[in-house]
Tab-separated table of C-alpha atoms and ligand atoms in Angstrom:
chain	number	residue	atom	x	y	z
A	201	MET	CA	0.000	0.000	0.000
A	202	LEU	CA	1.316	3.465	-0.875
A	203	THR	CA	0.888	6.444	1.356
A	204	THR	CA	1.991	10.061	1.169
A	205	THR	CA	4.282	9.428	4.091
A	206	GLN	CA	6.557	7.454	1.793
A	207	PRO	CA	10.022	8.855	1.247
A	208	ALA	CA	10.946	10.522	-2.034
A	209	THR	CA	12.329	7.232	-3.320
A	210	GLY	CA	8.735	5.949	-3.267
A	211	VAL	CA	7.894	8.137	-6.266
A	212	SER	CA	9.636	5.911	-8.760
A	213	SER	CA	8.127	2.891	-7.063
A	214	ILE	CA	4.663	4.324	-7.774
A	215	ASP	CA	5.593	4.736	-11.416
A	216	LYS	CA	6.855	1.159	-11.544
A	217	GLU	CA	3.706	-0.164	-9.959
A	218	LEU	CA	1.541	1.760	-12.396
A	219	ALA	CA	3.631	0.476	-15.294
A	220	ALA	CA	3.040	-3.054	-13.980
A	221	ILE	CA	-0.717	-2.408	-14.019
A	222	ARG	CA	-0.520	-1.174	-17.598
A	223	SER	CA	1.379	-4.239	-18.755
A	224	TYR	CA	-1.015	-6.526	-16.875
A	225	TYR	CA	-3.927	-4.860	-18.627
A	226	ASN	CA	-2.185	-5.157	-21.987
A	227	LYS	CA	-2.009	-8.930	-21.588
A	228	GLY	CA	-5.795	-9.001	-22.056
A	229	ILE	CA	-6.422	-11.200	-19.036
A	230	THR	CA	-9.004	-8.874	-17.538
A	231	LYS	CA	-11.139	-8.830	-20.653
A	232	THR	CA	-12.577	-12.327	-20.665
A	233	TYR	CA	-16.021	-13.098	-19.338
A	234	ALA	CA	-14.686	-15.883	-17.118
A	235	PHE	CA	-12.100	-13.606	-15.492
A	236	ARG	CA	-14.514	-10.750	-14.838
A	237	ARG	CA	-17.128	-13.046	-13.371
A	238	GLN	CA	-14.603	-14.766	-11.173
A	239	GLN	CA	-13.338	-11.448	-9.763
A	240	LEU	CA	-16.874	-10.303	-9.003
A	241	LEU	CA	-17.562	-13.572	-7.185
A	242	LEU	CA	-14.297	-13.201	-5.289
A	243	LEU	CA	-15.186	-9.681	-4.268
A	244	LYS	CA	-18.643	-10.726	-3.109
A	245	LYS	CA	-17.253	-13.580	-1.035
A	246	ALA	CA	-14.682	-11.321	0.617
A	247	LEU	CA	-17.234	-8.630	1.398
A	248	LEU	CA	-19.535	-11.165	3.038
A	249	LYS	CA	-16.587	-12.487	5.030
A	250	TYR	CA	-15.706	-8.996	6.271
A	251	GLU	CA	-19.241	-7.619	6.667
A	252	GLN	CA	-18.881	-7.283	10.427
A	253	GLU	CA	-15.557	-5.416	10.154
A	254	ILE	CA	-16.952	-3.138	7.481
A	255	ASN	CA	-19.883	-2.306	9.768
A	256	GLU	CA	-17.520	-1.601	12.642
A	257	ALA	CA	-15.437	0.695	10.455
A	258	LEU	CA	-18.507	2.618	9.299
A	259	TYR	CA	-19.592	2.954	12.902
A	260	SER	CA	-16.172	4.210	13.894
A	261	ASP	CA	-15.997	6.775	11.073
A	262	LEU	CA	-19.601	7.996	11.058
A	263	LYS	CA	-21.548	6.174	13.809
A	264	LYS	CA	-23.616	4.329	11.238
A	265	SER	CA	-25.744	1.527	12.675
A	266	PRO	CA	-25.502	-1.904	11.009
A	267	GLU	CA	-28.987	-1.331	9.604
A	268	GLU	CA	-28.084	2.021	8.097
A	269	SER	CA	-24.795	0.630	6.814
A	270	TYR	CA	-26.617	-2.194	5.087
A	271	ALA	CA	-29.304	0.018	3.524
A	272	SER	CA	-26.998	2.802	2.380
A	273	GLU	CA	-23.626	1.130	1.866
A	274	PHE	CA	-23.064	-2.625	2.060
A	275	GLY	CA	-26.408	-3.742	0.608
A	276	LEU	CA	-26.071	-1.383	-2.346
A	277	VAL	CA	-22.644	-2.797	-3.206
A	278	LEU	CA	-23.907	-6.345	-2.858
A	279	ALA	CA	-26.874	-5.565	-5.122
A	280	GLU	CA	-24.553	-4.015	-7.706
A	281	ILE	CA	-22.316	-7.107	-7.676
A	282	ASN	CA	-25.276	-9.486	-7.921
A	283	LEU	CA	-26.771	-7.539	-10.812
A	284	SER	CA	-23.432	-7.426	-12.640
A	285	ILE	CA	-22.857	-11.152	-12.211
A	286	LYS	CA	-26.370	-11.898	-13.424
A	287	HIS	CA	-26.199	-9.746	-16.550
A	288	LEU	CA	-22.496	-9.689	-17.343
A	289	ARG	CA	-22.627	-12.048	-20.314
A	290	LYS	CA	-25.498	-10.159	-21.888
A	291	TRP	CA	-23.905	-6.764	-21.233
A	292	MET	CA	-20.638	-7.926	-22.848
A	293	GLN	CA	-22.290	-9.240	-25.974
A	294	PRO	CA	-22.012	-6.947	-29.001
A	295	LYS	CA	-25.407	-5.379	-29.611
A	296	ARG	CA	-26.815	-5.622	-33.131
A	297	VAL	CA	-28.429	-2.403	-34.362
A	298	SER	CA	-30.074	-1.336	-37.621
A	299	THR	CA	-28.149	-0.198	-40.674
A	300	ASN	CA	-29.347	2.767	-42.707
A	301	LEU	CA	-30.263	2.615	-46.389
A	302	VAL	CA	-27.020	4.034	-47.803
A	303	ASN	CA	-24.977	1.395	-45.967
A	304	LEU	CA	-27.051	-1.673	-46.824
A	305	PRO	CA	-26.331	-4.595	-47.002
A	306	SER	CA	-23.821	-3.960	-44.205
A	307	SER	CA	-24.549	-5.110	-40.663
A	308	SER	CA	-23.887	-3.033	-37.556
A	309	LEU	CA	-22.689	-4.036	-34.083
A	310	ILE	CA	-21.842	-2.074	-30.955
A	311	TYR	CA	-19.082	-3.712	-28.930
A	312	ARG	CA	-18.501	-2.716	-25.291
A	313	ASP	CA	-14.780	-2.262	-25.036
A	314	PRO	CA	-12.890	-2.067	-21.719
A	315	LEU	CA	-11.274	1.321	-21.184
A	316	GLY	CA	-7.972	0.199	-19.670
A	317	VAL	CA	-6.768	1.417	-16.288
A	318	ALA	CA	-9.286	3.433	-14.309
A	319	LEU	CA	-8.639	5.716	-11.354
A	320	ILE	CA	-11.476	5.764	-8.802
A	321	ILE	CA	-11.439	8.508	-6.173
A	322	ALA	CA	-13.985	8.464	-3.335
A	323	PRO	CA	-15.139	10.819	-0.558
A	324	TRP	CA	-15.684	10.058	3.131
A	325	ASN	CA	-19.459	10.319	3.586
A	326	TYR	CA	-20.408	6.937	2.101
A	327	PRO	CA	-16.833	5.755	2.084
A	328	PHE	CA	-17.552	2.129	1.289
A	329	GLN	CA	-20.151	2.150	-1.472
A	330	LEU	CA	-18.820	5.216	-3.294
A	331	LEU	CA	-15.546	3.393	-3.807
A	332	MET	CA	-16.900	-0.114	-4.332
A	333	ILE	CA	-19.798	0.483	-6.749
A	334	PRO	CA	-17.497	2.097	-9.328
A	335	LEU	CA	-15.035	-0.734	-8.704
A	336	VAL	CA	-17.732	-3.281	-9.544
A	337	GLY	CA	-18.261	-1.435	-12.837
A	338	ALA	CA	-14.538	-1.301	-13.539
A	339	ILE	CA	-14.229	-5.070	-13.007
A	340	ALA	CA	-17.383	-5.886	-14.978
A	341	GLY	CA	-16.106	-3.630	-17.761
A	342	GLY	CA	-12.859	-5.633	-18.000
A	343	ASN	CA	-10.536	-2.945	-16.664
A	344	CYS	CA	-7.730	-2.644	-14.156
A	345	ALA	CA	-8.237	-0.029	-11.451
A	346	VAL	CA	-6.442	2.123	-8.943
A	347	LEU	CA	-8.571	3.043	-5.930
A	348	LYS	CA	-8.144	6.115	-3.788
A	349	PRO	CA	-10.463	6.098	-0.739
A	350	SER	CA	-10.840	9.188	1.451
A	351	GLU	CA	-8.214	9.748	4.107
A	352	LEU	CA	-10.908	11.238	6.362
A	353	SER	CA	-12.854	7.984	6.783
A	354	SER	CA	-9.740	6.147	7.850
A	355	ALA	CA	-11.327	3.088	9.463
A	356	THR	CA	-13.344	2.260	6.339
A	357	SER	CA	-10.383	2.994	4.077
A	358	HIS	CA	-8.294	0.644	6.182
A	359	ILE	CA	-10.681	-2.331	6.015
A	360	THR	CA	-11.308	-1.688	2.319
A	361	ALA	CA	-7.569	-1.759	1.658
A	362	LYS	CA	-7.249	-4.974	3.653
A	363	ILE	CA	-9.924	-6.660	1.530
A	364	ILE	CA	-8.598	-5.377	-1.801
A	365	GLU	CA	-5.041	-6.398	-1.002
A	366	GLU	CA	-6.167	-9.820	0.186
A	367	ILE	CA	-8.085	-10.760	-2.945
A	368	PHE	CA	-6.552	-8.849	-5.863
A	369	SER	CA	-3.019	-8.634	-7.142
A	370	PRO	CA	-1.741	-5.022	-7.204
A	371	GLU	CA	-1.176	-5.264	-10.972
A	372	TYR	CA	-4.915	-5.719	-11.327
A	373	ILE	CA	-6.600	-3.646	-8.606
A	374	LYS	CA	-4.421	-1.398	-6.506
A	375	ILE	CA	-5.450	0.719	-3.553
A	376	VAL	CA	-3.544	3.871	-2.668
A	377	GLN	CA	-4.198	5.746	0.551
A	378	GLY	CA	-3.360	9.225	1.802
A	379	ASP	CA	-4.162	12.868	1.256
A	380	GLY	CA	-5.656	13.277	-2.209
A	381	ALA	CA	-3.976	16.624	-2.803
A	382	SER	CA	-0.576	14.921	-2.897
A	383	VAL	CA	-1.446	11.308	-3.790
A	384	ILE	CA	-3.447	12.067	-6.943
A	385	PRO	CA	-0.980	14.446	-8.658
A	386	ASN	CA	1.739	11.939	-7.846
A	387	LEU	CA	-0.210	9.118	-9.484
A	388	MET	CA	-0.945	11.222	-12.558
A	389	ARG	CA	2.527	12.740	-12.898
A	390	SER	CA	3.757	10.308	-15.481
A	391	PHE	CA	0.964	7.795	-15.931
A	392	ARG	CA	-2.004	8.238	-18.211
A	393	PHE	CA	-5.157	6.723	-16.752
A	394	ASP	CA	-7.803	5.772	-19.281
A	395	HIS	CA	-10.641	7.073	-17.143
A	396	ILE	CA	-11.070	8.934	-13.872
A	397	PHE	CA	-14.156	8.304	-11.810
A	398	TYR	CA	-14.259	10.978	-9.141
A	399	THR	CA	-16.837	11.488	-6.386
A	400	GLY	CA	-16.462	14.503	-4.138
A	401	SER	CA	-16.755	18.246	-3.846
A	402	ILE	CA	-17.138	20.734	-6.698
A	403	PRO	CA	-13.821	22.560	-6.025
A	404	VAL	CA	-11.796	19.345	-6.066
A	405	GLY	CA	-13.816	18.128	-9.055
A	406	LYS	CA	-12.527	21.145	-10.969
A	407	ILE	CA	-8.950	20.281	-9.995
A	408	ILE	CA	-9.414	16.698	-11.183
A	409	TYR	CA	-10.893	17.918	-14.462
A	410	GLN	CA	-7.899	20.196	-15.000
A	411	MET	CA	-5.440	17.430	-14.189
A	412	ALA	CA	-7.172	15.148	-16.682
A	413	ALA	CA	-7.312	17.706	-19.492
A	414	PRO	CA	-3.698	17.756	-20.768
A	415	GLU	CA	-3.857	14.031	-21.569
A	416	LEU	CA	-7.527	14.149	-22.620
A	417	ILE	CA	-8.450	11.649	-19.931
A	418	PRO	CA	-12.225	11.159	-19.839
A	419	VAL	CA	-13.775	11.861	-16.458
A	420	THR	CA	-16.906	11.017	-14.573
A	421	LEU	CA	-17.485	13.695	-11.958
A	422	GLU	CA	-19.997	12.906	-9.231
A	423	LEU	CA	-20.165	16.201	-7.371
A	424	GLY	CA	-22.354	17.946	-4.816
A	425	GLY	CA	-24.243	21.193	-4.499
A	426	LYS	CA	-27.384	22.538	-2.937
A	427	SER	CA	-30.366	20.260	-3.586
A	428	PRO	CA	-33.754	21.887	-2.950
A	429	VAL	CA	-36.846	20.200	-1.612
A	430	ILE	CA	-40.140	21.835	-2.526
A	431	VAL	CA	-43.353	21.309	-0.587
A	432	GLU	CA	-46.417	22.558	-2.396
A	433	ALA	CA	-49.688	23.560	-0.718
A	434	ASP	CA	-51.354	20.333	-1.889
A	435	ALA	CA	-48.685	17.967	-0.532
A	436	ASN	CA	-49.417	15.273	2.039
A	437	ILE	CA	-47.666	17.045	4.904
A	438	GLU	CA	-47.220	14.080	7.293
A	439	VAL	CA	-45.652	11.959	4.568
A	440	ALA	CA	-43.513	14.876	3.365
A	441	ALA	CA	-42.204	15.495	6.886
A	442	ARG	CA	-41.153	11.867	7.307
A	443	ARG	CA	-39.525	11.542	3.902
A	444	ILE	CA	-37.728	14.881	4.140
A	445	ALA	CA	-36.505	14.089	7.653
A	446	ILE	CA	-34.992	10.740	6.635
A	447	GLY	CA	-33.340	12.203	3.506
A	448	LYS	CA	-31.972	15.166	5.438
A	449	PHE	CA	-30.888	13.566	8.713
A	450	LEU	CA	-29.593	10.208	7.477
A	451	ASN	CA	-25.841	10.088	8.126
A	452	ALA	CA	-26.290	13.353	10.081
A	453	GLY	CA	-27.032	15.185	6.849
A	454	GLN	CA	-23.709	14.243	5.261
A	455	THR	CA	-25.318	12.951	2.089
A	456	CYS	CA	-24.665	14.464	-1.338
A	457	ILE	CA	-28.314	14.027	-2.335
A	458	ALA	CA	-29.791	15.160	0.989
A	459	PRO	CA	-32.331	17.959	0.666
A	460	ASP	CA	-30.099	20.957	1.351
A	461	TYR	CA	-32.840	23.533	1.953
A	462	LEU	CA	-36.631	23.567	2.019
A	463	LEU	CA	-38.909	25.714	-0.122
A	464	ILE	CA	-42.356	25.524	1.356
A	465	HIS	CA	-45.665	27.008	0.316
A	466	SER	CA	-46.640	29.607	2.945
A	467	SER	CA	-50.067	28.064	3.465
A	468	VAL	CA	-48.631	24.798	4.855
A	469	LYS	CA	-45.490	26.063	6.568
A	470	ALA	CA	-46.792	25.984	10.167
A	471	LYS	CA	-48.335	22.544	9.694
A	472	PHE	CA	-45.125	21.198	8.169
A	473	ILE	CA	-42.941	22.554	10.982
A	474	ASP	CA	-45.159	20.849	13.566
A	475	ALA	CA	-45.047	17.611	11.602
A	476	ILE	CA	-41.275	17.528	11.111
A	477	LYS	CA	-40.624	18.336	14.783
A	478	LYS	CA	-42.823	15.378	15.757
A	479	THR	CA	-41.117	13.202	13.172
A	480	ILE	CA	-37.634	14.028	14.443
A	481	GLU	CA	-38.666	12.976	17.925
A	482	GLU	CA	-40.274	9.763	16.632
A	483	PHE	CA	-37.187	8.879	14.601
A	484	TYR	CA	-34.420	9.831	17.021
A	485	SER	CA	-36.143	10.253	20.443
A	486	GLU	CA	-36.049	13.403	22.552
A	487	ASP	CA	-32.284	13.214	22.723
A	488	PRO	CA	-30.898	12.213	19.296
A	489	SER	CA	-27.367	12.133	20.708
A	490	ASP	CA	-28.373	8.864	22.360
A	491	SER	CA	-30.102	7.406	19.308
A	492	SER	CA	-28.478	4.428	17.612
A	493	SER	CA	-30.154	5.613	14.392
A	494	TYR	CA	-28.414	8.996	14.374
A	495	GLY	CA	-24.882	9.550	13.101
A	496	LYS	CA	-22.038	11.899	13.934
A	497	ILE	CA	-20.115	14.560	12.067
A	498	ILE	CA	-16.974	13.237	10.408
A	499	ASN	CA	-14.425	15.494	12.156
A	500	GLU	CA	-13.890	18.692	14.163
A	501	ARG	CA	-13.189	20.810	11.104
A	502	ARG	CA	-16.567	19.946	9.600
A	503	PHE	CA	-18.232	20.270	13.021
A	504	ASP	CA	-16.919	23.845	13.399
A	505	ALA	CA	-18.040	24.782	9.894
A	506	LEU	CA	-21.554	23.501	10.623
A	507	ILE	CA	-21.786	25.252	13.984
A	508	ASN	CA	-21.139	28.553	12.193
A	509	TYR	CA	-24.329	28.049	10.189
A	510	LEU	CA	-26.441	27.912	13.342
A	511	SER	CA	-26.222	31.660	13.875
A	512	GLN	CA	-27.379	32.497	10.337
A	513	GLY	CA	-31.106	32.359	11.032
A	514	LYS	CA	-33.639	31.545	13.719
A	515	ILE	CA	-33.396	28.010	15.107
A	516	ILE	CA	-36.914	26.601	15.383
A	517	ALA	CA	-35.953	22.979	16.119
A	518	GLY	CA	-32.781	21.337	17.406
A	519	GLY	CA	-29.613	23.394	17.427
A	520	ASN	CA	-27.997	21.326	20.218
A	521	HIS	CA	-24.421	20.207	19.801
A	522	ASP	CA	-21.537	18.556	21.596
A	523	LYS	CA	-18.080	18.779	20.081
A	524	SER	CA	-16.694	15.939	22.196
A	525	LYS	CA	-19.200	13.604	20.500
A	526	LEU	CA	-19.127	15.408	17.109
A	527	TYR	CA	-22.870	15.653	17.593
A	528	ILE	CA	-25.239	18.205	16.106
A	529	SER	CA	-28.949	17.568	16.585
A	530	PRO	CA	-31.387	17.600	13.660
A	531	THR	CA	-31.926	21.323	13.216
A	532	ILE	CA	-34.448	23.490	11.376
A	533	ILE	CA	-33.631	27.140	10.743
A	534	ASP	CA	-36.138	29.785	9.686
A	535	HIS	CA	-35.716	33.424	8.625
A	536	VAL	CA	-32.517	32.854	6.685
A	537	ALA	CA	-31.277	35.601	4.358
A	538	MET	CA	-30.288	34.567	0.840
A	539	ASP	CA	-26.787	36.032	1.028
A	540	VAL	CA	-25.466	34.094	4.033
A	541	PRO	CA	-23.134	31.068	3.682
A	542	LEU	CA	-25.973	28.787	4.820
A	543	MET	CA	-27.763	29.592	1.549
A	544	LYS	CA	-24.635	29.759	-0.623
A	545	GLU	CA	-22.590	26.727	0.424
A	546	GLU	CA	-23.529	23.054	0.364
A	547	ILE	CA	-24.535	22.479	4.010
A	548	PHE	CA	-23.607	18.784	4.236
A	549	GLY	CA	-24.869	18.448	7.783
A	550	PRO	CA	-28.135	18.088	9.763
A	551	ILE	CA	-29.301	21.684	9.323
A	552	LEU	CA	-32.370	22.465	7.230
A	553	PRO	CA	-33.027	26.111	6.329
A	554	ILE	CA	-36.598	26.985	5.378
A	555	HIS	CA	-37.826	29.516	2.843
A	556	GLU	CA	-41.459	30.072	2.074
A	557	PHE	CA	-43.032	30.929	-1.261
A	558	THR	CA	-46.467	31.732	-2.565
A	559	ASP	CA	-45.842	31.268	-6.255
A	560	MET	CA	-43.499	29.051	-8.193
A	561	ARG	CA	-41.500	31.979	-9.622
A	562	GLN	CA	-40.267	32.979	-6.145
A	563	ALA	CA	-39.072	29.466	-5.437
A	564	LEU	CA	-37.431	29.189	-8.862
A	565	ASN	CA	-35.513	32.420	-8.242
A	566	ILE	CA	-34.011	30.901	-5.119
A	567	ILE	CA	-33.042	27.714	-6.952
A	568	GLN	CA	-31.429	29.730	-9.773
A	569	GLN	CA	-28.901	31.111	-7.297
A	570	ASN	CA	-27.351	27.635	-7.113
A	571	PRO	CA	-28.017	26.187	-10.574
A	572	ASN	CA	-27.924	22.535	-11.628
A	573	PRO	CA	-28.566	20.947	-8.224
A	574	LEU	CA	-27.514	17.329	-7.887
A	575	SER	CA	-31.074	16.481	-6.822
A	576	LEU	CA	-34.502	18.040	-6.662
A	577	TYR	CA	-37.436	16.815	-4.603
A	578	ILE	CA	-41.032	17.874	-5.107
A	579	PHE	CA	-43.915	17.132	-2.776
A	580	THR	CA	-47.267	17.660	-4.431
A	581	SER	CA	-50.478	15.754	-5.178
A	582	ASN	CA	-50.913	17.524	-8.482
A	583	THR	CA	-49.437	15.818	-11.547
A	584	LYS	CA	-49.479	19.019	-13.572
A	585	LYS	CA	-47.460	20.843	-10.906
A	586	GLU	CA	-45.073	17.915	-10.624
A	587	LYS	CA	-44.371	18.086	-14.379
A	588	GLU	CA	-43.960	21.866	-14.254
A	589	TRP	CA	-41.279	21.511	-11.586
A	590	VAL	CA	-39.473	18.699	-13.365
A	591	ASN	CA	-39.369	20.744	-16.566
A	592	ALA	CA	-38.498	24.058	-14.939
A	593	VAL	CA	-35.238	23.040	-13.243
A	594	SER	CA	-32.085	21.388	-14.576
A	595	PHE	CA	-31.086	18.815	-11.922
A	596	GLY	CA	-29.130	15.542	-11.766
A	597	SER	CA	-31.807	13.217	-10.383
A	598	GLY	CA	-34.811	13.561	-8.167
A	599	CYS	CA	-38.034	12.288	-6.664
A	600	VAL	CA	-41.678	13.227	-6.498
A	601	ASN	CA	-43.047	12.777	-2.975
A	602	ASN	CA	-39.807	11.227	-1.766
A	603	THR	CA	-36.167	12.076	-1.137
A	604	ALA	CA	-32.846	10.314	-1.712
A	605	TRP	CA	-34.233	6.850	-2.531
A	606	GLN	CA	-33.690	7.334	-6.257
A	607	PHE	CA	-30.039	6.588	-5.486
A	608	ALA	CA	-30.956	3.051	-4.435
A	609	ASN	CA	-32.807	2.241	-7.672
A	610	HIS	CA	-30.176	0.743	-9.954
A	611	HIS	CA	-32.528	0.959	-12.942
A	612	LEU	CA	-32.059	4.727	-12.833
A	613	PRO	CA	-28.813	6.391	-13.933
A	614	PHE	CA	-27.381	8.399	-11.050
A	615	GLY	CA	-25.298	11.518	-11.657
A	616	GLY	CA	-25.222	15.282	-11.839
A	617	VAL	CA	-25.645	17.859	-14.550
A	618	GLY	CA	-23.685	21.050	-15.121
A	619	TYR	CA	-22.170	22.173	-11.817
A	620	SER	CA	-23.219	18.965	-10.045
A	621	GLY	CA	-21.162	16.775	-12.333
A	622	MET	CA	-20.997	14.764	-15.521
A	623	GLY	CA	-21.675	11.126	-16.284
A	624	ALA	CA	-24.011	8.745	-14.495
A	625	TYR	CA	-23.767	5.238	-13.060
A	626	HIS	CA	-25.509	2.433	-11.116
A	627	GLY	CA	-26.541	-0.941	-12.474
A	628	LYS	CA	-26.052	-1.295	-16.234
A	629	TYR	CA	-25.043	2.378	-16.367
A	630	THR	CA	-21.967	1.598	-14.242
A	631	PHE	CA	-20.918	-1.012	-16.790
A	632	ASP	CA	-21.482	1.564	-19.535
A	633	VAL	CA	-19.298	4.167	-17.776
A	634	PHE	CA	-16.390	1.724	-17.646
A	635	THR	CA	-16.665	0.573	-21.268
A	636	HIS	CA	-16.481	2.305	-24.590
A	637	ALA	CA	-19.397	1.797	-26.976
A	638	LYS	CA	-17.319	0.681	-29.974
A	639	PRO	CA	-19.413	0.566	-33.145
A	640	VAL	CA	-18.304	-1.646	-36.005
A	641	MET	CA	-20.010	-1.938	-39.386
A	642	LYS	CA	-19.364	-5.010	-41.495
A	643	THR	CA	-19.852	-4.827	-45.261
A	644	PRO	CA	-20.102	-7.945	-47.466
A	645	ASN	CA	-18.017	-8.166	-50.623
A	646	TRP	CA	-20.736	-9.388	-52.960
A	647	PHE	CA	-22.352	-5.978	-53.407
A	648	ASP	CA	-20.083	-3.092	-54.329
A	649	PRO	CA	-21.947	-0.577	-56.489
A	650	ASN	CA	-19.923	1.954	-58.495
A	651	ILE	CA	-22.092	4.780	-57.256
A	652	LYS	CA	-19.989	4.915	-54.074
A	653	TYR	CA	-16.731	5.519	-55.917
A	654	PRO	CA	-15.271	8.346	-58.017
A	655	PRO	CA	-15.759	9.757	-60.509
A	656	PHE	CA	-18.754	11.300	-58.719
A	657	LYS	CA	-19.896	13.538	-61.553
A	658	GLY	CA	-23.615	13.076	-62.210
A	659	LYS	CA	-24.206	11.014	-59.028
A	660	LEU	CA	-25.604	13.829	-56.849
A	661	LYS	CA	-29.205	12.854	-57.568
A	662	TRP	CA	-28.476	9.308	-56.359
A	663	PHE	CA	-26.792	10.584	-53.195
A	664	LYS	CA	-29.844	12.748	-52.543
A	665	MET	CA	-32.043	9.729	-52.963
A	666	PHE	CA	-30.119	7.440	-50.589
A	667	ILE	CA	-28.783	9.893	-48.011
A	668	LYS	CA	-31.634	11.634	-46.210
B	1778	NAD	P1	-13.351	16.051	-1.383
B	1778	NAD	O1	-13.504	16.605	-2.741
B	1778	NAD	O2	-12.686	16.872	-0.349
B	1778	NAD	O3	-12.562	14.673	-1.423
B	1778	NAD	C1	-12.914	13.596	-2.267
B	1778	NAD	C2	-11.670	12.814	-2.633
B	1778	NAD	O4	-10.790	13.670	-3.341
B	1778	NAD	C3	-10.898	12.282	-1.435
B	1778	NAD	O5	-10.431	10.987	-1.721
B	1778	NAD	C4	-9.735	13.250	-1.324
B	1778	NAD	O6	-8.559	12.653	-0.788
B	1778	NAD	C5	-9.500	13.649	-2.763
B	1778	NAD	N1	-8.893	14.972	-2.891
B	1778	NAD	C6	-9.022	16.032	-2.049
B	1778	NAD	N2	-8.313	17.083	-2.505
B	1778	NAD	C7	-7.728	16.681	-3.656
B	1778	NAD	C8	-6.885	17.326	-4.609
B	1778	NAD	N3	-6.488	18.587	-4.442
B	1778	NAD	N4	-6.480	16.622	-5.669
B	1778	NAD	C9	-6.892	15.360	-5.853
B	1778	NAD	N5	-7.689	14.695	-4.994
B	1778	NAD	C10	-8.110	15.340	-3.918
B	1778	NAD	O7	-14.826	15.665	-0.960
B	1778	NAD	P2	-15.311	15.126	0.425
B	1778	NAD	O8	-15.266	16.218	1.425
B	1778	NAD	O9	-14.630	13.844	0.735
B	1778	NAD	O10	-16.843	14.766	0.076
B	1778	NAD	C11	-17.865	15.688	0.209
B	1778	NAD	C12	-18.339	16.189	-1.132
B	1778	NAD	O11	-18.577	15.125	-2.009
B	1778	NAD	C13	-19.649	16.936	-1.049
B	1778	NAD	O12	-19.592	18.061	-1.881
B	1778	NAD	C14	-20.655	15.944	-1.564
B	1778	NAD	O13	-21.825	16.520	-2.116
B	1778	NAD	C15	-19.863	15.245	-2.599
B	1778	NAD	N6	-20.414	13.920	-2.844
B	1778	NAD	C16	-20.982	13.660	-4.031
B	1778	NAD	C17	-21.551	12.425	-4.256
B	1778	NAD	C18	-22.217	12.083	-5.552
B	1778	NAD	O14	-22.504	10.920	-5.749
B	1778	NAD	N7	-22.468	13.023	-6.433
B	1778	NAD	C19	-21.517	11.459	-3.263
B	1778	NAD	C20	-20.919	11.764	-2.061
B	1778	NAD	C21	-20.360	12.992	-1.848
């Protein structure tokens, strides 16, 4: 395992190790169906063997309960592996598509070609699944991969490294730990990755994009941002309160797709506030610091940043905190100005600011201040309104009358748009990210009309007939 604490002599050793991965990939071993399937089975077996240790690591990093870990981390990875194993042969098969008139009697196939060596960089908030789901796609796609987990979720990074190093040779899948700001440039200094799959913040996403540009390395950027949740006057308020509370306070709000702020129709604001206060108590008891279902903030730096937000409006629920436990209670803040950090930065913690609106335009103006949210959630009973919202805002993915669960539906592509990222994955889409759609047209020899060859003079009318 490489770390940034390695001496300067380690630099050339990184280059050598990366060169070994390249030559391993070039042998073609990783491309066969049998190999890919076997590695996925191996990974599944190892994960099941280490499930308890993975849970303990997630508890240590973020105080996730085993139930939460299963629903939002381990189970998602397992489902992705199972799906990939089940469909791998079909996904790998070249897909026959139609051929247009001018090219007949050719036949057309789309092959799914492995990309080569992928670099997968993950954040700390869902430190297990955000590293492992892309890895499943990289393996299924027939690639080699270098993994870079977050240094901030050290317990999970440690157990993940243990598993990876136990089951995979470092020429195939290598895991590199340490501070991304030094590890990643070092990895990319003299090695060209064939794809970078990055999940993390917008500022670092821009750095990754810049680092990839000189060598034209394709990137998938899974970023963050401020995701609005809208509650219309005709919403079912009790259901909305429950579904917003779980999306917002899961993992103590440290979820990229958590509702960042609430836009609520004035007519239902008081009712909603009552309902969400009750819900918080039902979910996490009177003292959420004692609840096994409530997480902690990742570190003191993030804790301090979140505490600063508490003074940027009027706290109407929660607001309790304890630095020694990295605990901040589920908090609702009203009367927040638009120009404070709470409404400009991604909150990424258990603090929900509320803004009211009476017509859609007002709410849209607020959303426009942070364009292209990663997610958008709409609570309404009116299908026309639902469609208006979906069409009015450019967002990565979303839900109607729900929050966050779209992430767990592998039939849906998950990703951002514009500022919230590029590219999408999950299920078959993960396989697609880690393969190139390579089209090949095959033309028989028995039909070779002169019309296709020079001299072209006088053939324009035929071209116009066949090409349209
Ligand atoms: P981060 O950008 O600080 O770190 C992510 C990864 O990048 C880590 O592995 C880190 O070591 C590495 N890194 C940090 N600085 C780097 C640099 N200068 N050069 C290269 N690599 C570097 O993000 P984070 O704080 O770990 O995660 C929180 C952010 O991630 C939030 O914005 C959240 O919305 C976003 N996120 C997005 C998704 C998604 O699926 N779209 C999922 C989870 C989190």
